[in-house]
Amino acid sequence: MLEKVSKAFIRIMLGIYMLLLALGVLLGTFGKLESPSYVLEFLAAGLFFLCLWIFRAKLGGLLERISLPGAFVTGLILSLFCLLLNLAWVLFFQIEPTVDFKTFYETALAIARNERVDMLYLGLFPHILGYSSFLGLMMRLFGESSMLASVLNVVMTVISGLCIYILCLRWTGLRAAAGAFFLWSLCPSKLMYNSMVMSEPLYTCLILLFLLLLSLALDREGRWWLRLLAALPLGFACGALLLAVNVTRPVAAILFVAFFLWALLLRGKKLKQLKSWLILGVFAVSMLGAWSRCDHQWTRWEYLHIFEETSDIPAYNIYVGLNMDSLGSYSDEDMDTLLNYRYQGSAVYAQEQMLEEVKNRLSSGEIDFPRLFAAKLAKLMGNDEGGAFYAQAELSPMAFKLSSAAGNVFYYFVVLLSLMGAAVLFKRPGFSSVYMAPLYSIGLILAHLIVEVSGRYKYSLIPMVIILAAFAFGAAGSNGSGETEKA
């Protein structure tokens, strides 16, 4: 009975995932007919997808040959490919930090040099301190080279690729895992972003490490007392990773909600196994304990640099997200409103006043919610040309168009694969932690229908889309059971 109920919830969740993903792309392509390039790029991706489907047997044979050396050697080869490709790109294409990226860089320099940071701005957006602390500490170890952030991004990219590979090995099989790692290595927008001083590669890597440790703790079979012993350190590590994610980009709440939804609703037959609940309980308590302990230490570090309490309420981001003039994107006027309050008092005071502004904007009657949500969904999920957009100053007009087209065609192709992979799971649902990927995706998309939106905010969704896409490769064990092919 519980297994049937769990399968029903899995199918509802996957249905929501497919709906949001498909609707976002359709709104960003056929919903923007004034820019026909999006439709043409979607059709090109569709044609490529159709060719892949027609020649799927040959593709399967190619993946089989790639994976012949076995899981370890295949992973090593793909890691080297990912490293060399992404490193070559950042060595060839370098970008001077501007706007938000310049703020990250200058804050990291101040931390590396033990200088005073810009407390006025950091008090309002403390997550800037998270990535800047990481980069600043790396600068102390390796120097203040302008290339350091890009090289670190490449390292994070390779680690993320390995996490995707190992997760897909556990959930789908060797051939599909190889295909997923290869897709991640090629992702054009990721290549562009790697040249920038930004937090996305770091917190995305941390999220994938969290998912990997979660799978190691709660997916595997074997002697239950060994799994119980492993749940304690793995839970502690996951709690620390979640805190690291949150101080770099405040999305840990989405992962917490996704975890408890999966644990309480989507584990199938394990929902009636007492030993499984015991292992889960030890893992969850350890995770929450590590979060609490690490959060205490981070608060001390934060106060030493900002010298004031920070607000836990992202009122400004909600205020921007409800702006009909900018359709939920960044607004100079909204930023001026925030800074005016900041000059009057503390960061907490400014965010409290912005919360009042949110209430005023909600009660104004000027918000057309269907139009606003449609525009924000299209902005977030409608294309993947953000890398080219932020690098536009360094690109010629033709290079910008080609980079945008490459990013969009790749993105639409992977979305089509992901929809097919989700359909495979919908038809034959298993009971592993693979569902954390679509649950996180749904949570992040819905959150950005409320808060400020930007195309690059879906960076951490690309690996989730690729993980679901792996199920479209038709590898053995692709029912999400956590079983893998024999290498």
Coordinates of C-alpha atoms in Angstrom, one line a residue:
M1 CA 0.0 0.0 0.0
L2 CA 2.7 2.5 1.0
E3 CA 4.6 1.6 -2.1
K4 CA 1.6 2.5 -4.3
V5 CA 1.1 5.7 -2.5
S6 CA 4.8 6.5 -2.9
K7 CA 4.7 5.8 -6.6
A8 CA 1.6 8.1 -6.9
F9 CA 3.5 11.0 -5.2
I10 CA 6.6 10.3 -7.4
R11 CA 4.5 10.6 -10.5
I12 CA 2.8 13.8 -9.3
M13 CA 6.2 15.3 -8.5
L14 CA 7.7 14.3 -11.9
G15 CA 4.6 15.7 -13.6
I16 CA 5.2 19.1 -11.9
Y17 CA 8.8 19.0 -12.9
M18 CA 8.1 18.2 -16.6
L19 CA 5.3 20.9 -16.6
L20 CA 7.6 23.6 -15.2
L21 CA 10.5 22.7 -17.5
A22 CA 8.4 22.4 -20.7
L23 CA 6.4 25.6 -19.9
G24 CA 9.5 27.6 -19.2
V25 CA 11.1 26.6 -22.5
L26 CA 7.9 27.2 -24.5
L27 CA 7.4 30.6 -22.9
G28 CA 11.0 31.5 -23.7
T29 CA 10.8 30.4 -27.3
F30 CA 7.3 30.3 -28.9
G31 CA 6.2 32.9 -26.3
K32 CA 8.8 35.3 -27.7
L33 CA 8.0 35.3 -31.4
E34 CA 9.3 38.9 -31.6
S35 CA 12.8 37.2 -31.2
P36 CA 12.5 34.3 -33.8
S37 CA 16.1 33.2 -33.0
Y38 CA 14.8 31.3 -29.9
V39 CA 12.3 29.3 -32.0
L40 CA 15.0 28.5 -34.6
E41 CA 17.4 27.4 -31.9
F42 CA 14.7 25.2 -30.3
L43 CA 13.9 23.7 -33.7
A44 CA 17.6 23.0 -34.2
A45 CA 17.8 21.3 -30.9
G46 CA 14.6 19.3 -31.7
L47 CA 16.2 18.2 -35.0
F48 CA 19.3 17.1 -33.2
F49 CA 17.2 15.3 -30.7
L50 CA 15.2 13.5 -33.5
C51 CA 18.5 12.4 -35.1
L52 CA 19.7 11.1 -31.8
W53 CA 16.5 9.1 -31.4
I54 CA 16.7 7.7 -35.0
F55 CA 20.3 6.6 -34.5
R56 CA 19.9 5.7 -30.8
A57 CA 21.3 2.2 -31.4
K58 CA 24.5 3.6 -32.8
L59 CA 24.7 6.1 -29.9
G60 CA 24.3 3.2 -27.5
G61 CA 27.1 1.4 -29.2
L62 CA 29.3 4.5 -29.0
L63 CA 28.6 4.8 -25.3
E64 CA 29.3 1.1 -24.9
R65 CA 32.7 1.5 -26.4
I66 CA 33.5 4.6 -24.3
S67 CA 32.6 2.7 -21.2
L68 CA 34.5 -0.5 -22.1
P69 CA 37.5 0.2 -19.9
G70 CA 35.2 0.1 -16.8
A71 CA 33.8 2.7 -14.5
F72 CA 37.0 3.9 -12.9
V73 CA 39.0 4.3 -16.2
T74 CA 36.0 5.8 -18.0
G75 CA 35.5 8.3 -15.1
L76 CA 39.3 9.2 -15.2
I77 CA 39.2 9.8 -19.0
L78 CA 36.1 11.9 -18.8
S79 CA 37.6 13.9 -15.8
L80 CA 40.7 14.6 -17.9
F81 CA 38.6 15.6 -20.9
C82 CA 36.5 17.9 -18.7
L83 CA 39.6 19.4 -17.0
L84 CA 41.5 20.1 -20.3
L85 CA 38.5 21.5 -22.1
N86 CA 37.4 23.9 -19.4
L87 CA 41.0 24.9 -18.5
A88 CA 41.8 25.6 -22.1
W89 CA 38.7 27.8 -22.3
V90 CA 39.6 30.0 -19.2
L91 CA 43.2 30.3 -20.4
F92 CA 42.0 31.5 -23.8
F93 CA 39.0 33.6 -22.7
Q94 CA 39.5 36.0 -19.7
I95 CA 37.0 38.6 -18.4
E96 CA 37.6 41.6 -16.2
P97 CA 35.3 41.4 -13.1
T98 CA 32.4 43.9 -13.2
V99 CA 29.3 44.6 -11.2
D100 CA 28.5 41.7 -8.8
F101 CA 31.6 39.8 -9.9
K102 CA 33.8 42.8 -9.1
T103 CA 32.2 43.0 -5.6
F104 CA 33.1 39.3 -5.0
Y105 CA 36.6 39.9 -6.2
E106 CA 37.3 43.1 -4.2
T107 CA 35.8 41.5 -1.0
A108 CA 38.0 38.4 -1.5
L109 CA 41.0 40.6 -1.9
A110 CA 40.2 42.5 1.3
I111 CA 39.8 39.2 3.2
A112 CA 43.1 37.9 1.7
R113 CA 44.9 41.0 2.9
N114 CA 43.2 41.2 6.3
E115 CA 41.7 44.6 5.3
R116 CA 38.3 46.0 6.1
V117 CA 35.5 44.9 3.8
D118 CA 32.6 46.9 2.5
M119 CA 30.3 46.4 5.5
L120 CA 27.5 48.6 4.1
Y121 CA 26.7 46.3 1.2
L122 CA 27.7 43.0 2.8
G123 CA 25.3 43.6 5.7
L124 CA 22.5 43.6 3.2
F125 CA 23.8 40.6 1.2
P126 CA 25.8 38.4 3.6
H127 CA 26.0 35.5 1.1
I128 CA 28.6 37.6 -0.8
L129 CA 30.9 37.0 2.2
G130 CA 30.5 33.2 1.8
Y131 CA 32.1 33.0 -1.7
S132 CA 34.5 35.8 -1.0
S133 CA 35.8 34.1 2.1
F134 CA 36.5 31.0 0.1
L135 CA 38.2 32.9 -2.7
G136 CA 40.1 35.1 -0.2
L137 CA 41.4 32.0 1.7
M138 CA 42.5 30.5 -1.7
M139 CA 44.3 33.8 -2.5
R140 CA 46.3 33.5 0.8
L141 CA 47.4 30.1 -0.3
F142 CA 48.0 30.6 -4.0
G143 CA 48.4 34.3 -4.5
E144 CA 46.2 37.1 -5.9
S145 CA 46.4 36.1 -9.6
S146 CA 43.4 37.3 -11.6
M147 CA 43.3 33.8 -13.0
L148 CA 42.8 32.1 -9.6
A149 CA 39.0 32.4 -9.6
S150 CA 38.7 30.9 -13.1
V151 CA 41.0 28.0 -12.3
L152 CA 39.0 27.3 -9.1
N153 CA 35.9 27.3 -11.2
V154 CA 37.4 24.7 -13.4
V155 CA 38.3 22.5 -10.4
M156 CA 34.7 22.9 -9.1
T157 CA 33.4 22.0 -12.6
V158 CA 35.4 18.8 -12.7
I159 CA 34.4 17.8 -9.1
S160 CA 30.7 18.5 -10.1
G161 CA 31.1 16.3 -13.2
L162 CA 32.5 13.5 -11.1
C163 CA 29.5 13.8 -8.7
I164 CA 27.1 13.7 -11.6
Y165 CA 29.0 10.6 -13.0
I166 CA 29.0 8.7 -9.7
L167 CA 25.4 9.6 -9.0
C168 CA 24.3 8.4 -12.4
L169 CA 26.4 5.2 -12.0
R170 CA 24.4 4.5 -8.9
W171 CA 21.0 5.4 -10.3
T172 CA 21.2 4.6 -14.1
G173 CA 24.3 2.7 -15.2
L174 CA 27.8 3.2 -16.7
R175 CA 26.7 4.2 -20.3
A176 CA 24.3 6.8 -19.1
A177 CA 26.8 8.1 -16.5
A178 CA 29.4 8.6 -19.2
G179 CA 26.9 10.4 -21.3
A180 CA 25.9 12.7 -18.5
F181 CA 29.5 13.6 -17.6
F182 CA 30.2 14.3 -21.3
L183 CA 27.2 16.6 -21.5
W184 CA 28.2 18.5 -18.4
S185 CA 31.7 18.9 -19.7
L186 CA 30.5 20.4 -23.0
C187 CA 27.8 22.8 -21.5
P188 CA 28.5 26.1 -23.3
S189 CA 27.1 28.5 -20.7
K190 CA 29.2 26.8 -18.0
L191 CA 32.3 27.3 -20.1
M192 CA 31.5 31.0 -20.3
Y193 CA 30.7 31.4 -16.6
N194 CA 34.0 29.7 -15.7
S195 CA 35.9 32.8 -16.8
M196 CA 34.0 34.9 -14.2
V197 CA 34.4 35.6 -10.5
M198 CA 31.1 34.1 -9.4
S199 CA 29.7 31.8 -6.7
E200 CA 27.6 29.5 -8.9
P201 CA 30.3 26.9 -9.6
L202 CA 31.1 26.6 -5.9
Y203 CA 27.6 26.2 -4.5
T204 CA 26.5 23.9 -7.3
C205 CA 29.5 21.7 -6.5
L206 CA 28.6 21.7 -2.8
I207 CA 25.0 20.8 -3.7
L208 CA 26.1 17.8 -5.8
L209 CA 28.5 16.7 -3.1
F210 CA 25.5 16.8 -0.7
L211 CA 23.4 14.7 -3.0
L212 CA 26.3 12.2 -3.4
L213 CA 26.8 11.7 0.3
L214 CA 23.0 11.5 0.8
S215 CA 22.9 8.7 -1.7
L216 CA 25.8 6.9 -0.1
A217 CA 24.1 7.1 3.3
L218 CA 20.6 6.2 2.4
D219 CA 20.5 4.4 -1.0
R220 CA 22.8 1.5 -0.6
E221 CA 21.9 -1.9 0.6
G222 CA 23.9 -4.2 2.9
R223 CA 24.3 -4.9 6.6
W224 CA 22.0 -2.4 8.3
W225 CA 24.3 -1.8 11.3
L226 CA 27.1 -0.8 9.0
R227 CA 24.8 1.6 7.2
L228 CA 23.7 2.9 10.6
L229 CA 27.3 3.6 11.6
A230 CA 28.0 5.3 8.3
A231 CA 24.9 7.5 8.6
L232 CA 26.4 9.4 11.5
P233 CA 29.5 10.9 9.8
L234 CA 27.8 11.2 6.4
G235 CA 24.9 13.1 8.0
F236 CA 27.4 15.4 9.8
A237 CA 29.2 16.0 6.5
C238 CA 25.9 16.7 4.7
G239 CA 24.9 19.3 7.4
A240 CA 28.2 21.1 7.0
L241 CA 27.8 21.1 3.2
L242 CA 24.3 22.5 3.5
L243 CA 25.6 25.3 5.7
A244 CA 28.4 26.0 3.2
V245 CA 25.8 26.1 0.4
N246 CA 23.6 28.5 2.4
V247 CA 26.4 31.0 3.2
T248 CA 27.3 31.0 -0.5
R249 CA 23.8 31.1 -1.9
P250 CA 20.8 31.0 0.4
V251 CA 19.1 27.9 -1.1
A252 CA 19.6 25.4 1.6
A253 CA 16.0 25.7 2.8
I254 CA 15.0 24.3 -0.6
L255 CA 17.3 21.3 -0.1
F256 CA 15.9 20.7 3.4
V257 CA 12.3 20.8 2.2
A258 CA 13.3 18.4 -0.7
F259 CA 15.0 16.0 1.7
F260 CA 12.1 15.8 4.1
L261 CA 9.5 15.4 1.3
W262 CA 11.6 12.6 -0.2
A263 CA 12.2 11.0 3.2
L264 CA 8.5 11.1 4.2
L265 CA 6.8 10.4 0.9
L266 CA 9.0 9.0 -1.9
R267 CA 10.9 6.0 -0.4
G268 CA 8.4 3.3 -1.3
K269 CA 8.8 0.1 0.6
K270 CA 11.4 1.6 3.0
L271 CA 8.6 3.7 4.5
K272 CA 7.5 0.5 6.4
Q273 CA 11.0 -0.7 7.4
L274 CA 11.9 0.2 11.0
K275 CA 15.6 -0.3 10.3
S276 CA 15.4 2.1 7.4
W277 CA 13.7 4.7 9.6
L278 CA 16.4 4.3 12.2
I279 CA 19.2 4.9 9.7
L280 CA 17.3 7.9 8.3
G281 CA 16.7 9.3 11.8
V282 CA 20.4 9.0 12.7
F283 CA 21.4 10.7 9.4
A284 CA 18.8 13.5 9.9
V285 CA 19.7 14.3 13.5
S286 CA 23.4 14.3 12.6
M287 CA 22.8 16.6 9.7
L288 CA 20.8 19.0 11.7
G289 CA 23.3 18.9 14.5
A290 CA 26.2 19.7 12.1
W291 CA 24.2 22.5 10.6
S292 CA 23.6 24.1 14.0
R293 CA 27.2 23.8 15.1
C294 CA 28.6 25.1 11.8
D295 CA 26.1 27.9 11.7
H296 CA 27.3 29.1 15.1
Q297 CA 30.9 29.2 13.9
W298 CA 29.9 31.0 10.6
T299 CA 27.9 33.6 12.6
R300 CA 31.0 34.4 14.5
W301 CA 33.1 34.7 11.3
E302 CA 30.4 36.8 9.7
Y303 CA 30.3 39.2 12.7
L304 CA 34.1 39.6 12.7
H305 CA 33.8 41.0 9.1
I306 CA 30.5 42.8 9.1
F307 CA 30.3 43.9 12.7
E308 CA 26.5 43.8 12.9
E309 CA 23.6 41.4 12.8
T310 CA 22.3 40.4 9.4
S311 CA 18.7 39.7 8.4
D312 CA 17.4 36.2 7.6
I313 CA 14.5 37.7 5.6
P314 CA 15.3 38.4 1.9
A315 CA 12.7 41.2 1.8
Y316 CA 14.6 43.2 -0.9
N317 CA 14.7 40.2 -3.2
I318 CA 11.0 39.6 -2.7
Y319 CA 10.3 43.3 -3.4
V320 CA 12.3 43.1 -6.7
G321 CA 10.6 39.8 -7.6
L322 CA 7.2 41.6 -7.4
N323 CA 8.2 44.5 -9.6
M324 CA 5.9 44.7 -12.6
D325 CA 8.0 47.3 -14.4
S326 CA 11.1 45.1 -14.4
L327 CA 9.1 41.8 -14.4
G328 CA 10.9 40.5 -11.4
S329 CA 14.4 41.3 -12.6
Y330 CA 16.9 43.7 -11.1
S331 CA 15.7 47.4 -10.8
D332 CA 17.9 50.4 -10.1
E333 CA 14.9 52.1 -8.4
D334 CA 14.4 49.2 -6.0
M335 CA 18.1 49.1 -5.2
D336 CA 18.0 52.9 -4.4
T337 CA 15.0 52.3 -2.1
L338 CA 17.0 49.6 -0.2
L339 CA 20.2 51.8 0.0
N340 CA 18.2 54.8 1.3
Y341 CA 17.0 52.6 4.2
R342 CA 20.5 51.3 4.7
Y343 CA 21.9 54.8 5.1
Q344 CA 19.3 55.4 7.8
G345 CA 20.1 52.4 10.0
S346 CA 21.4 48.8 10.2
A347 CA 21.1 46.0 7.7
V348 CA 18.3 44.5 9.7
Y349 CA 16.4 47.8 9.8
A350 CA 16.8 48.2 6.0
Q351 CA 15.4 44.7 5.4
E352 CA 12.5 45.3 7.9
Q353 CA 11.6 48.4 6.0
M354 CA 11.8 46.5 2.7
L355 CA 9.4 44.0 4.1
E356 CA 6.9 46.9 4.7
E357 CA 7.5 47.9 1.1
V358 CA 6.7 44.3 0.0
K359 CA 3.4 44.5 1.8
N360 CA 2.6 47.9 0.2
R361 CA 3.5 46.5 -3.3
L362 CA 1.3 43.4 -2.7
S363 CA -1.7 45.5 -1.6
S364 CA -1.3 48.0 -4.4
G365 CA -3.4 46.0 -6.8
E366 CA -0.9 46.7 -9.6
I367 CA 0.6 43.2 -9.8
D368 CA -0.7 41.1 -12.7
F369 CA 0.5 37.7 -11.2
P370 CA -0.2 35.5 -14.2
R371 CA 1.8 37.9 -16.5
L372 CA 4.5 38.3 -13.8
F373 CA 5.0 34.6 -13.2
A374 CA 5.0 33.7 -16.9
A375 CA 7.7 36.4 -17.6
K376 CA 9.8 35.2 -14.6
L377 CA 9.5 31.5 -15.6
A378 CA 10.6 32.4 -19.2
K379 CA 13.4 34.6 -17.9
L380 CA 14.7 31.7 -15.6
M381 CA 14.1 28.7 -17.8
G382 CA 13.5 30.0 -21.3
N383 CA 17.0 30.0 -22.5
D384 CA 20.6 29.5 -21.4
E385 CA 22.5 32.5 -23.0
G386 CA 23.4 34.1 -19.7
G387 CA 27.1 33.2 -20.0
A388 CA 27.3 35.0 -23.4
F389 CA 25.3 37.9 -21.9
Y390 CA 27.7 38.6 -19.0
A391 CA 30.7 38.2 -21.4
Q392 CA 29.2 40.5 -24.0
A393 CA 31.7 43.3 -23.5
E394 CA 34.5 40.9 -24.4
L395 CA 32.8 39.4 -27.4
S396 CA 32.4 40.7 -31.0
P397 CA 28.7 40.9 -32.2
M398 CA 29.1 37.7 -34.2
A399 CA 30.8 35.9 -31.3
F400 CA 28.0 36.9 -29.0
K401 CA 25.4 35.6 -31.4
L402 CA 27.2 32.3 -31.9
S403 CA 27.8 31.9 -28.1
S404 CA 24.2 32.6 -27.3
A405 CA 23.0 30.2 -30.0
A406 CA 25.4 27.4 -28.9
G407 CA 24.2 27.8 -25.3
N408 CA 20.5 27.8 -26.2
V409 CA 20.7 24.8 -28.7
F410 CA 22.6 22.8 -26.1
Y411 CA 20.2 23.7 -23.3
Y412 CA 17.0 22.9 -25.3
F413 CA 18.5 19.6 -26.4
V414 CA 19.3 18.6 -22.8
V415 CA 15.8 19.8 -21.7
L416 CA 14.3 17.5 -24.3
L417 CA 16.4 14.6 -23.0
S418 CA 15.5 15.4 -19.4
L419 CA 11.8 15.4 -20.2
M420 CA 12.3 12.0 -21.8
G421 CA 14.3 10.8 -18.8
A422 CA 11.6 12.0 -16.4
A423 CA 9.0 10.2 -18.5
V424 CA 11.0 7.0 -18.1
L425 CA 11.0 7.4 -14.3
F426 CA 7.3 8.3 -14.5
K427 CA 6.6 5.0 -16.2
R428 CA 8.8 2.9 -14.0
P429 CA 9.4 4.7 -10.7
G430 CA 12.0 3.3 -8.4
F431 CA 12.8 4.4 -4.8
S432 CA 16.2 6.0 -4.6
S433 CA 17.3 9.6 -3.7
V434 CA 17.4 10.4 -7.4
Y435 CA 14.1 12.3 -6.8
M436 CA 16.1 15.0 -4.8
A437 CA 17.1 16.3 -8.3
P438 CA 13.6 17.1 -9.6
L439 CA 12.5 18.2 -6.1
Y440 CA 15.3 20.7 -5.8
S441 CA 14.5 21.9 -9.4
I442 CA 10.9 22.4 -8.6
G443 CA 11.7 24.3 -5.3
L444 CA 14.2 26.6 -7.0
I445 CA 11.9 27.4 -9.9
L446 CA 9.0 28.1 -7.6
A447 CA 11.1 30.3 -5.3
H448 CA 12.2 32.4 -8.2
L449 CA 8.6 33.0 -9.1
I450 CA 8.6 35.0 -5.8
V451 CA 12.1 36.5 -5.5
E452 CA 14.3 38.3 -7.9
V453 CA 15.0 36.4 -11.1
S454 CA 18.0 36.2 -13.5
G455 CA 19.0 33.7 -16.2
R456 CA 22.2 32.7 -14.4
Y457 CA 20.2 31.7 -11.2
K458 CA 19.4 28.4 -12.9
Y459 CA 23.1 27.4 -13.0
S460 CA 22.6 24.8 -10.3
L461 CA 19.6 23.4 -12.2
I462 CA 21.7 22.4 -15.2
P463 CA 23.2 19.4 -13.4
M464 CA 19.8 18.3 -12.2
V465 CA 18.4 18.5 -15.7
I466 CA 21.4 16.5 -17.0
I467 CA 20.9 13.8 -14.2
L468 CA 17.3 13.3 -15.3
A469 CA 18.5 13.3 -18.9
A470 CA 20.7 10.4 -18.2
F471 CA 17.6 8.2 -17.8
A472 CA 16.8 8.9 -21.5
F473 CA 19.9 6.9 -22.6
G474 CA 18.0 3.7 -21.8
A475 CA 20.8 2.2 -19.7
A476 CA 20.1 -1.0 -17.7
G477 CA 18.9 -0.2 -14.3
S478 CA 17.3 3.1 -15.4
N479 CA 14.4 2.8 -13.1
G480 CA 15.9 4.8 -10.3
S481 CA 16.5 1.8 -8.1
G482 CA 20.1 2.7 -7.4
E483 CA 21.4 -0.4 -9.2
T484 CA 24.2 0.0 -11.7
E485 CA 25.4 -1.9 -14.6
K486 CA 28.4 -4.1 -14.2
A487 CA 31.5 -2.4 -15.5

